[in-house]
PDB file of C-alpha atoms in Angstrom:
ATOM      1  CA  MET S   1     143.565 130.589 105.128  1.00 63.00           C
ATOM      2  CA  ASP S   2     140.729 128.209 104.235  1.00 75.00           C
ATOM      3  CA  LEU S   3     136.989 128.841 104.180  1.00 79.00           C
ATOM      4  CA  ALA S   4     136.456 127.383 107.658  1.00 82.00           C
ATOM      5  CA  GLU S   5     139.035 129.753 109.133  1.00 82.00           C
ATOM      6  CA  ILE S   6     137.318 132.715 107.448  1.00 81.00           C
ATOM      7  CA  PHE S   7     133.984 131.787 109.014  1.00 84.00           C
ATOM      8  CA  ARG S   8     135.629 131.352 112.414  1.00 86.00           C
ATOM      9  CA  VAL S   9     137.145 134.825 112.185  1.00 83.00           C
ATOM     10  CA  MET S  10     133.787 136.305 111.137  1.00 83.00           C
ATOM     11  CA  ARG S  11     132.051 134.599 114.055  1.00 86.00           C
ATOM     12  CA  ARG S  12     134.727 135.729 116.504  1.00 86.00           C
ATOM     13  CA  ARG S  13     134.565 139.365 115.274  1.00 84.00           C
ATOM     14  CA  TRP S  14     130.799 139.551 114.890  1.00 87.00           C
ATOM     15  CA  TYR S  15     130.720 142.921 116.640  1.00 88.00           C
ATOM     16  CA  VAL S  16     132.673 144.359 113.667  1.00 88.00           C
ATOM     17  CA  LEU S  17     130.824 142.438 110.951  1.00 88.00           C
ATOM     18  CA  LEU S  18     127.327 143.338 112.149  1.00 90.00           C
ATOM     19  CA  PRO S  19     127.687 147.136 111.745  1.00 90.00           C
ATOM     20  CA  GLY S  20     129.213 146.530 108.308  1.00 89.00           C
ATOM     21  CA  LEU S  21     126.213 144.481 107.224  1.00 90.00           C
ATOM     22  CA  VAL S  22     123.882 147.180 108.511  1.00 92.00           C
ATOM     23  CA  LEU S  23     125.839 149.746 106.482  1.00 91.00           C
ATOM     24  CA  THR S  24     125.559 147.506 103.406  1.00 91.00           C
ATOM     25  CA  ALA S  25     121.796 147.254 103.840  1.00 92.00           C
ATOM     26  CA  GLY S  26     121.661 151.049 104.099  1.00 91.00           C
ATOM     27  CA  LEU S  27     123.598 151.445 100.856  1.00 90.00           C
ATOM     28  CA  ILE S  28     121.260 149.066  99.049  1.00 91.00           C
ATOM     29  CA  ALA S  29     118.210 150.882 100.407  1.00 91.00           C
ATOM     30  CA  GLY S  30     119.676 154.198  99.310  1.00 89.00           C
ATOM     31  CA  VAL S  31     120.215 152.914  95.764  1.00 89.00           C
ATOM     32  CA  LEU S  32     116.679 151.566  95.572  1.00 88.00           C
ATOM     33  CA  THR S  33     115.354 154.922  96.755  1.00 88.00           C
ATOM     34  CA  THR S  34     117.446 157.246  94.598  1.00 88.00           C
ATOM     35  CA  VAL S  35     117.438 155.165  91.394  1.00 87.00           C
ATOM     36  CA  PRO S  36     113.791 154.884  90.280  1.00 87.00           C
ATOM     37  CA  VAL S  37     112.371 152.235  87.983  1.00 89.00           C
ATOM     38  CA  THR S  38     112.243 153.353  84.344  1.00 92.00           C
ATOM     39  CA  TYR S  39     109.621 152.304  81.802  1.00 95.00           C
ATOM     40  CA  GLN S  40     109.889 152.074  78.046  1.00 95.00           C
ATOM     41  CA  SER S  41     107.305 152.036  75.272  1.00 95.00           C
ATOM     42  CA  GLN S  42     107.987 151.489  71.576  1.00 95.00           C
ATOM     43  CA  SER S  43     106.087 151.698  68.305  1.00 95.00           C
ATOM     44  CA  THR S  44     107.035 150.678  64.751  1.00 95.00           C
ATOM     45  CA  VAL S  45     106.124 152.684  61.638  1.00 95.00           C
ATOM     46  CA  VAL S  46     106.884 152.192  57.941  1.00 93.00           C
ATOM     47  CA  LEU S  47     107.141 154.567  55.007  1.00 93.00           C
ATOM     48  CA  LEU S  48     105.026 153.736  51.949  1.00 91.00           C
ATOM     49  CA  ASN S  49     105.314 154.814  48.355  1.00 89.00           C
ATOM     50  CA  SER S  50     103.001 157.464  46.920  1.00 88.00           C
ATOM     51  CA  GLN S  51      99.694 156.743  45.251  1.00 86.00           C
ATOM     52  CA  LYS S  52     101.109 157.779  41.894  1.00 86.00           C
ATOM     53  CA  ALA S  53     103.976 155.261  42.183  1.00 84.00           C
ATOM     54  CA  THR S  54     101.592 152.399  43.035  1.00 84.00           C
ATOM     55  CA  THR S  55      99.307 152.811  39.995  1.00 83.00           C
ATOM     56  CA  ALA S  56     101.013 149.938  38.222  1.00 81.00           C
ATOM     57  CA  TYR S  57     100.320 147.732  41.267  1.00 82.00           C
ATOM     58  CA  ASP S  58      96.625 148.612  41.462  1.00 81.00           C
ATOM     59  CA  GLY S  59      97.345 151.027  44.269  1.00 82.00           C
ATOM     60  CA  ASN S  60      98.998 148.466  46.612  1.00 84.00           C
ATOM     61  CA  PRO S  61     101.856 150.363  48.338  1.00 84.00           C
ATOM     62  CA  PHE S  62     103.400 147.190  49.782  1.00 81.00           C
ATOM     63  CA  LEU S  63     104.192 145.914  46.304  1.00 80.00           C
ATOM     64  CA  SER S  64     106.015 149.075  45.327  1.00 76.00           C
ATOM     65  CA  THR S  65     109.127 149.650  47.430  1.00 71.00           C
ATOM     66  CA  GLN S  66     112.069 151.828  46.501  1.00 73.00           C
ATOM     67  CA  THR S  67     115.524 152.343  48.005  1.00 76.00           C
ATOM     68  CA  SER S  68     114.823 156.041  48.367  1.00 80.00           C
ATOM     69  CA  LEU S  69     112.239 155.289  51.047  1.00 89.00           C
ATOM     70  CA  THR S  70     114.952 153.948  53.383  1.00 89.00           C
ATOM     71  CA  GLY S  71     116.962 157.129  52.890  1.00 88.00           C
ATOM     72  CA  MET S  72     113.871 159.188  53.693  1.00 90.00           C
ATOM     73  CA  ALA S  73     113.272 157.156  56.860  1.00 92.00           C
ATOM     74  CA  ASP S  74     116.859 157.816  58.018  1.00 92.00           C
ATOM     75  CA  SER S  75     116.445 161.552  57.372  1.00 92.00           C
ATOM     76  CA  LEU S  76     113.173 161.634  59.298  1.00 93.00           C
ATOM     77  CA  ALA S  77     114.719 159.801  62.276  1.00 94.00           C
ATOM     78  CA  ARG S  78     117.547 162.314  62.473  1.00 94.00           C
ATOM     79  CA  ASN S  79     115.067 165.185  62.434  1.00 93.00           C
ATOM     80  CA  LEU S  80     112.967 163.660  65.217  1.00 94.00           C
ATOM     81  CA  ASN S  81     116.071 163.445  67.437  1.00 94.00           C
ATOM     82  CA  SER S  82     116.935 167.127  66.947  1.00 93.00           C
ATOM     83  CA  ASP S  83     116.483 169.821  69.585  1.00 93.00           C
ATOM     84  CA  ASP S  84     113.715 171.548  67.604  1.00 92.00           C
ATOM     85  CA  SER S  85     111.657 168.347  67.514  1.00 93.00           C
ATOM     86  CA  LEU S  86     112.210 167.799  71.232  1.00 93.00           C
ATOM     87  CA  ARG S  87     110.852 171.281  71.966  1.00 94.00           C
ATOM     88  CA  ASP S  88     107.808 170.639  69.775  1.00 93.00           C
ATOM     89  CA  LEU S  89     107.151 167.328  71.514  1.00 94.00           C
ATOM     90  CA  LYS S  90     107.345 168.903  74.968  1.00 93.00           C
ATOM     91  CA  ALA S  91     105.003 171.653  73.788  1.00 94.00           C
ATOM     92  CA  ARG S  92     102.492 168.936  72.826  1.00 93.00           C
ATOM     93  CA  GLY S  93     102.696 167.453  76.332  1.00 92.00           C
ATOM     94  CA  ALA S  94     105.179 164.602  75.792  1.00 93.00           C
ATOM     95  CA  ARG S  95     107.483 163.703  78.689  1.00 92.00           C
ATOM     96  CA  GLY S  96     110.540 161.508  78.966  1.00 92.00           C
ATOM     97  CA  THR S  97     113.406 160.586  76.657  1.00 93.00           C
ATOM     98  CA  PHE S  98     112.711 160.169  72.938  1.00 94.00           C
ATOM     99  CA  ASP S  99     114.568 158.073  70.388  1.00 95.00           C
ATOM    100  CA  ALA S 100     113.853 157.509  66.695  1.00 95.00           C
ATOM    101  CA  LYS S 101     115.973 155.225  64.510  1.00 94.00           C
ATOM    102  CA  LEU S 102     115.842 152.654  61.724  1.00 93.00           C
ATOM    103  CA  ALA S 103     114.679 149.267  62.956  1.00 92.00           C
ATOM    104  CA  ASP S 104     117.412 146.690  63.485  1.00 90.00           C
ATOM    105  CA  ASN S 105     117.740 144.063  60.737  1.00 86.00           C
ATOM    106  CA  ALA S 106     114.942 145.732  58.786  1.00 82.00           C
ATOM    107  CA  GLN S 107     114.471 144.900  55.088  1.00 82.00           C
ATOM    108  CA  GLY S 108     112.546 148.082  54.370  1.00 83.00           C
ATOM    109  CA  PRO S 109     111.968 151.672  55.566  1.00 90.00           C
ATOM    110  CA  LEU S 110     110.910 150.624  59.090  1.00 92.00           C
ATOM    111  CA  MET S 111     111.412 152.960  62.071  1.00 94.00           C
ATOM    112  CA  TRP S 112     111.385 152.442  65.826  1.00 95.00           C
ATOM    113  CA  LEU S 113     109.929 155.269  67.940  1.00 96.00           C
ATOM    114  CA  THR S 114     110.854 154.792  71.621  1.00 96.00           C
ATOM    115  CA  VAL S 115     109.966 156.778  74.751  1.00 96.00           C
ATOM    116  CA  THR S 116     111.575 156.164  78.189  1.00 95.00           C
ATOM    117  CA  GLY S 117     110.480 157.668  81.506  1.00 93.00           C
ATOM    118  CA  THR S 118     109.684 157.009  85.156  1.00 91.00           C
ATOM    119  CA  ASP S 119     105.888 157.446  84.894  1.00 91.00           C
ATOM    120  CA  LYS S 120     104.257 154.460  83.261  1.00 92.00           C
ATOM    121  CA  ALA S 121     101.125 156.256  82.067  1.00 93.00           C
ATOM    122  CA  ALA S 122     103.046 159.293  80.830  1.00 94.00           C
ATOM    123  CA  VAL S 123     105.410 157.070  78.832  1.00 95.00           C
ATOM    124  CA  LEU S 124     102.545 155.447  76.920  1.00 95.00           C
ATOM    125  CA  ALA S 125     100.904 158.790  76.202  1.00 95.00           C
ATOM    126  CA  SER S 126     104.212 160.290  75.069  1.00 95.00           C
ATOM    127  CA  ASP S 127     104.842 157.414  72.667  1.00 95.00           C
ATOM    128  CA  LYS S 128     101.468 158.045  71.023  1.00 95.00           C
ATOM    129  CA  ILE S 129     102.345 161.739  70.687  1.00 95.00           C
ATOM    130  CA  LEU S 130     105.725 160.852  69.130  1.00 95.00           C
ATOM    131  CA  THR S 131     104.115 158.521  66.580  1.00 95.00           C
ATOM    132  CA  SER S 132     101.629 161.181  65.524  1.00 95.00           C
ATOM    133  CA  TYR S 133     104.343 163.853  65.405  1.00 95.00           C
ATOM    134  CA  ALA S 134     106.535 161.708  63.122  1.00 95.00           C
ATOM    135  CA  LYS S 135     103.694 161.485  60.582  1.00 94.00           C
ATOM    136  CA  ASP S 136     103.186 165.246  60.714  1.00 94.00           C
ATOM    137  CA  ARG S 137     106.905 165.932  60.181  1.00 94.00           C
ATOM    138  CA  LEU S 138     106.959 163.682  57.102  1.00 94.00           C
ATOM    139  CA  TYR S 139     104.072 165.617  55.613  1.00 93.00           C
ATOM    140  CA  GLN S 140     105.734 168.999  56.399  1.00 92.00           C
ATOM    141  CA  PHE S 141     108.975 167.963  54.661  1.00 90.00           C
ATOM    142  CA  GLN S 142     107.198 167.212  51.431  1.00 91.00           C
ATOM    143  CA  LYS S 143     104.886 170.202  51.605  1.00 92.00           C
ATOM    144  CA  GLU S 144     107.892 172.519  51.967  1.00 90.00           C
ATOM    145  CA  GLN S 145     109.180 171.024  48.717  1.00 88.00           C
ATOM    146  CA  LYS S 146     105.761 171.590  47.073  1.00 90.00           C
ATOM    147  CA  VAL S 147     105.233 167.904  46.336  1.00 89.00           C
ATOM    148  CA  ALA S 148     101.857 167.045  44.817  1.00 90.00           C
ATOM    149  CA  SER S 149      99.457 165.178  47.067  1.00 88.00           C
ATOM    150  CA  ARG S 150      99.411 162.044  44.863  1.00 89.00           C
ATOM    151  CA  ALA S 151     103.213 161.938  44.832  1.00 89.00           C
ATOM    152  CA  MET S 152     103.759 162.293  48.590  1.00 91.00           C
ATOM    153  CA  ILE S 153     105.348 159.487  50.654  1.00 92.00           C
ATOM    154  CA  ARG S 154     102.984 158.143  53.258  1.00 92.00           C
ATOM    155  CA  MET S 155     103.426 156.640  56.705  1.00 93.00           C
ATOM    156  CA  THR S 156     101.494 153.918  58.459  1.00 93.00           C
ATOM    157  CA  THR S 157     101.810 152.314  61.882  1.00 93.00           C
ATOM    158  CA  ILE S 158     102.875 148.669  61.886  1.00 93.00           C
ATOM    159  CA  VAL S 159     103.108 148.217  65.688  1.00 93.00           C
ATOM    160  CA  PRO S 160     101.177 150.730  67.814  1.00 94.00           C
ATOM    161  CA  PRO S 161     102.729 152.079  71.050  1.00 94.00           C
ATOM    162  CA  GLN S 162     103.150 149.147  73.422  1.00 94.00           C
ATOM    163  CA  ASN S 163     102.442 149.038  77.128  1.00 94.00           C
ATOM    164  CA  PRO S 164     105.504 150.345  79.004  1.00 93.00           C
ATOM    165  CA  VAL S 165     107.909 147.694  80.263  1.00 92.00           C
ATOM    166  CA  ALA S 166     110.031 148.172  83.398  1.00 91.00           C
ATOM    167  CA  GLN S 167     113.752 148.529  82.708  1.00 88.00           C
ATOM    168  CA  THR S 168     115.532 147.115  85.780  1.00 86.00           C
ATOM    169  CA  LYS S 169     119.005 146.505  84.359  1.00 86.00           C
ATOM    170  CA  THR S 170     120.536 149.816  85.463  1.00 85.00           C
ATOM    171  CA  ARG S 171     118.905 149.692  88.860  1.00 87.00           C
ATOM    172  CA  LEU S 172     120.046 146.122  89.428  1.00 90.00           C
ATOM    173  CA  GLU S 173     123.623 146.989  88.459  1.00 89.00           C
ATOM    174  CA  TYR S 174     123.773 149.845  90.978  1.00 90.00           C
ATOM    175  CA  THR S 175     122.251 147.627  93.666  1.00 91.00           C
ATOM    176  CA  VAL S 176     124.826 144.888  93.116  1.00 92.00           C
ATOM    177  CA  MET S 177     127.651 147.428  93.168  1.00 93.00           C
ATOM    178  CA  ALA S 178     126.455 148.930  96.462  1.00 91.00           C
ATOM    179  CA  GLY S 179     126.028 145.507  98.083  1.00 91.00           C
ATOM    180  CA  GLY S 180     129.428 144.284  96.925  1.00 92.00           C
ATOM    181  CA  LEU S 181     131.160 147.447  98.129  1.00 92.00           C
ATOM    182  CA  GLY S 182     129.557 147.254 101.569  1.00 90.00           C
ATOM    183  CA  LEU S 183     130.409 143.561 101.962  1.00 90.00           C
ATOM    184  CA  VAL S 184     134.040 144.065 100.955  1.00 92.00           C
ATOM    185  CA  LEU S 185     134.460 146.945 103.401  1.00 91.00           C
ATOM    186  CA  SER S 186     132.926 144.839 106.183  1.00 90.00           C
ATOM    187  CA  LEU S 187     135.298 141.934 105.587  1.00 88.00           C
ATOM    188  CA  VAL S 188     138.295 144.246 105.429  1.00 91.00           C
ATOM    189  CA  ALA S 189     137.335 145.747 108.794  1.00 89.00           C
ATOM    190  CA  VAL S 190     136.863 142.272 110.320  1.00 88.00           C
ATOM    191  CA  PHE S 191     140.262 140.964 109.262  1.00 87.00           C
ATOM    192  CA  TYR S 192     141.966 144.238 110.195  1.00 87.00           C
ATOM    193  CA  VAL S 193     140.653 143.954 113.757  1.00 86.00           C
ATOM    194  CA  GLU S 194     141.589 140.262 113.823  1.00 84.00           C
ATOM    195  CA  ALA S 195     145.158 141.060 112.786  1.00 85.00           C
ATOM    196  CA  ARG S 196     145.487 143.770 115.448  1.00 83.00           C
ATOM    197  CA  ARG S 197     144.032 141.662 118.269  1.00 79.00           C
ATOM    198  CA  ARG S 198     145.803 138.377 117.475  1.00 75.00           C
ATOM    199  CA  PRO S 199     148.805 137.780 119.822  1.00 71.00           C
ATOM    200  CA  ARG S 200     152.157 137.700 118.136  1.00 67.00           C
ATOM    201  CA  THR S 201     154.607 134.866 119.011  1.00 64.00           C
ATOM    202  CA  PRO S 202     158.182 136.019 119.782  1.00 59.00           C
ATOM    203  CA  ALA S 203     160.802 135.085 117.246  1.00 56.00           C
ATOM    204  CA  ALA S 204     163.163 132.210 118.164  1.00 56.00           C
ATOM    205  CA  PRO S 205     166.642 133.418 119.216  1.00 56.00           C
ATOM    206  CA  GLU S 206     169.376 132.710 116.728  1.00 57.00           C
ATOM    207  CA  GLU S 207     172.192 130.348 117.714  1.00 55.00           C
ATOM    208  CA  ALA S 208     175.428 132.032 118.617  1.00 54.00           C
ATOM    209  CA  VAL S 209     178.140 131.639 116.024  1.00 52.00           C
ATOM    210  CA  PRO S 210     181.687 130.955 117.291  1.00 54.00           C
ATOM    211  CA  PRO S 211     183.999 133.947 116.993  1.00 54.00           C
ATOM    212  CA  GLY S 212     186.309 132.127 114.666  1.00 52.00           C
ATOM    213  CA  GLY S 213     183.561 131.132 112.257  1.00 49.00           C
ATOM    214  CA  PRO S 214     182.179 127.680 111.455  1.00 52.00           C
ATOM    215  CA  GLY S 215     185.226 126.625 109.421  1.00 50.00           C
ATOM    216  CA  GLU S 216     187.919 127.319 112.037  1.00 50.00           C
ATOM    217  CA  PRO S 217     188.762 124.927 114.920  1.00 50.00           C
ATOM    218  CA  VAL S 218     187.566 125.891 118.360  1.00 47.00           C
ATOM    219  CA  THR S 219     190.353 126.825 120.777  1.00 48.00           C
ATOM    220  CA  ALA S 220     190.267 126.621 124.544  1.00 45.00           C
ATOM    221  CA  ALA S 221     189.225 129.683 126.472  1.00 45.00           C
ATOM    222  CA  GLY S 222     192.127 131.705 127.745  1.00 45.00           C
ATOM    223  CA  SER S 223     194.638 129.987 125.421  1.00 47.00           C
ATOM    224  CA  ALA S 224     197.312 132.376 124.345  1.00 47.00           C
ATOM    225  CA  THR S 225     198.808 130.131 121.652  1.00 51.00           C
ATOM    226  CA  GLY S 226     195.548 129.532 119.808  1.00 52.00           C
ATOM    227  CA  GLU S 227     196.196 125.744 119.562  1.00 51.00           C
ATOM    228  CA  PRO S 228     193.175 123.480 119.062  1.00 52.00           C
ATOM    229  CA  VAL S 229     191.623 121.914 122.144  1.00 48.00           C
ATOM    230  CA  ALA S 230     192.261 118.387 120.876  1.00 47.00           C
ATOM    231  CA  GLU S 231     196.042 118.995 120.621  1.00 50.00           C
ATOM    232  CA  GLN S 232     196.206 120.538 124.072  1.00 49.00           C
ATOM    233  CA  THR S 233     194.408 117.557 125.559  1.00 49.00           C
ATOM    234  CA  ILE S 234     196.801 115.100 123.919  1.00 48.00           C
ATOM    235  CA  ALA S 235     199.792 117.054 125.167  1.00 48.00           C
ATOM    236  CA  LEU S 236     198.563 116.854 128.771  1.00 49.00           C
ATOM    237  CA  ARG S 237     198.282 113.045 128.760  1.00 57.00           C
ATOM    238  CA  ARG S 238     201.110 111.224 130.552  1.00 61.00           C
ATOM    239  CA  PRO S 239     202.379 107.690 129.815  1.00 61.00           C
ATOM    240  CA  PRO S 240     201.955 104.902 132.393  1.00 61.00           C
ATOM    241  CA  ALA S 241     204.441 104.741 135.216  1.00 61.00           C
ATOM    242  CA  TRP S 242     205.787 101.300 134.259  1.00 61.00           C
ATOM    243  CA  SER S 243     206.677 102.453 130.723  1.00 59.00           C
ATOM    244  CA  ARG S 244     208.941 105.259 131.786  1.00 57.00           C
ATOM    245  CA  THR S 245     212.697 104.930 131.756  1.00 56.00           C
ATOM    246  CA  ALA S 246     214.858 105.733 134.649  1.00 51.00           C
ATOM    247  CA  GLY S 247     215.870 109.013 133.118  1.00 51.00           C
ATOM    248  CA  ASN S 248     212.301 109.955 132.565  1.00 52.00           C
ATOM    249  CA  ARG S 249     211.374 109.113 136.154  1.00 51.00           C
ATOM    250  CA  GLY S 250     214.056 111.390 137.405  1.00 50.00           C
ATOM    251  CA  SER S 251     212.917 114.216 135.221  1.00 49.00           C
ATOM    252  CA  ALA S 252     209.356 113.836 136.432  1.00 47.00           C
ATOM    253  CA  GLN S 253     210.332 114.568 140.064  1.00 50.00           C
ATOM    254  CA  PRO S 254     209.281 117.934 141.482  1.00 48.00           C
ATOM    255  CA  GLY S 255     211.779 120.690 141.025  1.00 47.00           C
ATOM    256  CA  SER S 256     213.358 119.140 137.985  1.00 46.00           C
ATOM    257  CA  GLY S 257     212.643 122.302 135.996  1.00 48.00           C
ATOM    258  CA  ARG S 258     211.006 120.561 133.077  1.00 47.00           C
ATOM    259  CA  SER S 259     207.289 120.512 132.362  1.00 45.00           C
ATOM    260  CA  ALA S 260     205.315 117.325 131.920  1.00 44.00           C
ATOM    261  CA  THR S 261     204.385 118.270 128.423  1.00 45.00           C
ATOM    262  CA  ALA S 262     208.033 118.172 127.258  1.00 44.00           C
ATOM    263  CA  VAL S 263     208.421 114.416 127.877  1.00 45.00           C
ATOM    264  CA  ALA S 264     205.061 113.356 126.440  1.00 47.00           C
ATOM    265  CA  PRO S 265     205.597 111.023 123.463  1.00 50.00           C
ATOM    266  CA  ALA S 266     204.233 111.985 120.085  1.00 49.00           C
ATOM    267  CA  GLU S 267     201.883 108.994 120.154  1.00 50.00           C
ATOM    268  CA  PRO S 268     200.531 107.888 123.577  1.00 50.00           C
ATOM    269  CA  LEU S 269     200.664 104.231 124.449  1.00 49.00           C
ATOM    270  CA  ASP S 270     197.599 102.218 125.058  1.00 48.00           C
ATOM    271  CA  GLU S 271     197.605 100.181 128.285  1.00 46.00           C
ATOM    272  CA  GLU S 272     195.066  97.681 127.032  1.00 47.00           C
ATOM    273  CA  SER S 273     197.238  96.693 124.058  1.00 47.00           C
ATOM    274  CA  THR S 274     199.943  95.131 126.387  1.00 49.00           C
ATOM    275  CA  HIS S 275     197.531  92.506 127.813  1.00 49.00           C
ATOM    276  CA  GLY S 276     198.893  92.995 131.317  1.00 50.00           C
ATOM    277  CA  GLN S 277     202.580  92.603 130.377  1.00 51.00           C
ATOM    278  CA  ARG S 278     205.109  95.309 130.570  1.00 52.00           C
ATOM    279  CA  PRO S 279     206.623  96.094 127.221  1.00 51.00           C
ATOM    280  CA  HIS S 280     210.323  95.984 126.662  1.00 50.00           C
ATOM    281  CA  THR S 281     211.866  99.371 126.498  1.00 48.00           C
ATOM    282  CA  ARG S 282     214.969 100.104 124.571  1.00 50.00           C
ATOM    283  CA  GLN S 283     217.739 101.026 126.983  1.00 48.00           C
ATOM    284  CA  ARG S 284     221.324 101.761 126.027  1.00 47.00           C
ATOM    285  CA  GLU S 285     223.887  99.726 127.892  1.00 46.00           C
ATOM    286  CA  ILE S 286     226.422 101.762 129.727  1.00 43.00           C
TER     287      ILE S 286
END
């Protein structure tokens, strides 16, 4: 079936295709209604060395980096993703989904703080709360360990919380799935109705096979001997009257008691081969 035939079937069964398209539109509308648009805001922070460690660099923390700062950033990210931190964030008024992790392809103790939600304004406010809470948690860790103020690791914001951006990938995927499902069901219904309504041509009758099979000679109907038809026809042929002998003429008279098939020669003579002359027959002199 080519593309033109498909369109002809769809046009012929429009009364089945139209409700299917309406159902597909309903599925797409339902997805757009039930799957809301999500927004995402992200900020970037970095951990800096303590004031005591930067004395040799005239107090410049960006010139003094240590491997231990990356380990501290990983520990802080894991703590921010814990259930206790989530409860503290909600108590401060943050809403949405929170995620803290090391920045991809980072060459230092950089962290990404991300908030995702359906309310654009609430997402931005929650990201600001998360950034401030991360700084407070870093200070609490070190204070619990009784670290001197000049030896504490510090945190600064590299990229402040950005304006929330709409995340349409998930919504678009569900929309495409609903539309594809509705279209496939519509086409299946169209071709099902077409197959049921299309008239079926009767099958051609098979040729009758002779009872004896294709390899056996055909015999005449009603023949008891089973001889081929060609042999029976040859046996019934009689020679011309002028080629018979006197004895044969006498035997051919009615009531002679002998059948015509008994005197038929094995090979019949052809009248045209004599060219109008009577052939000489062999007769025994008496």
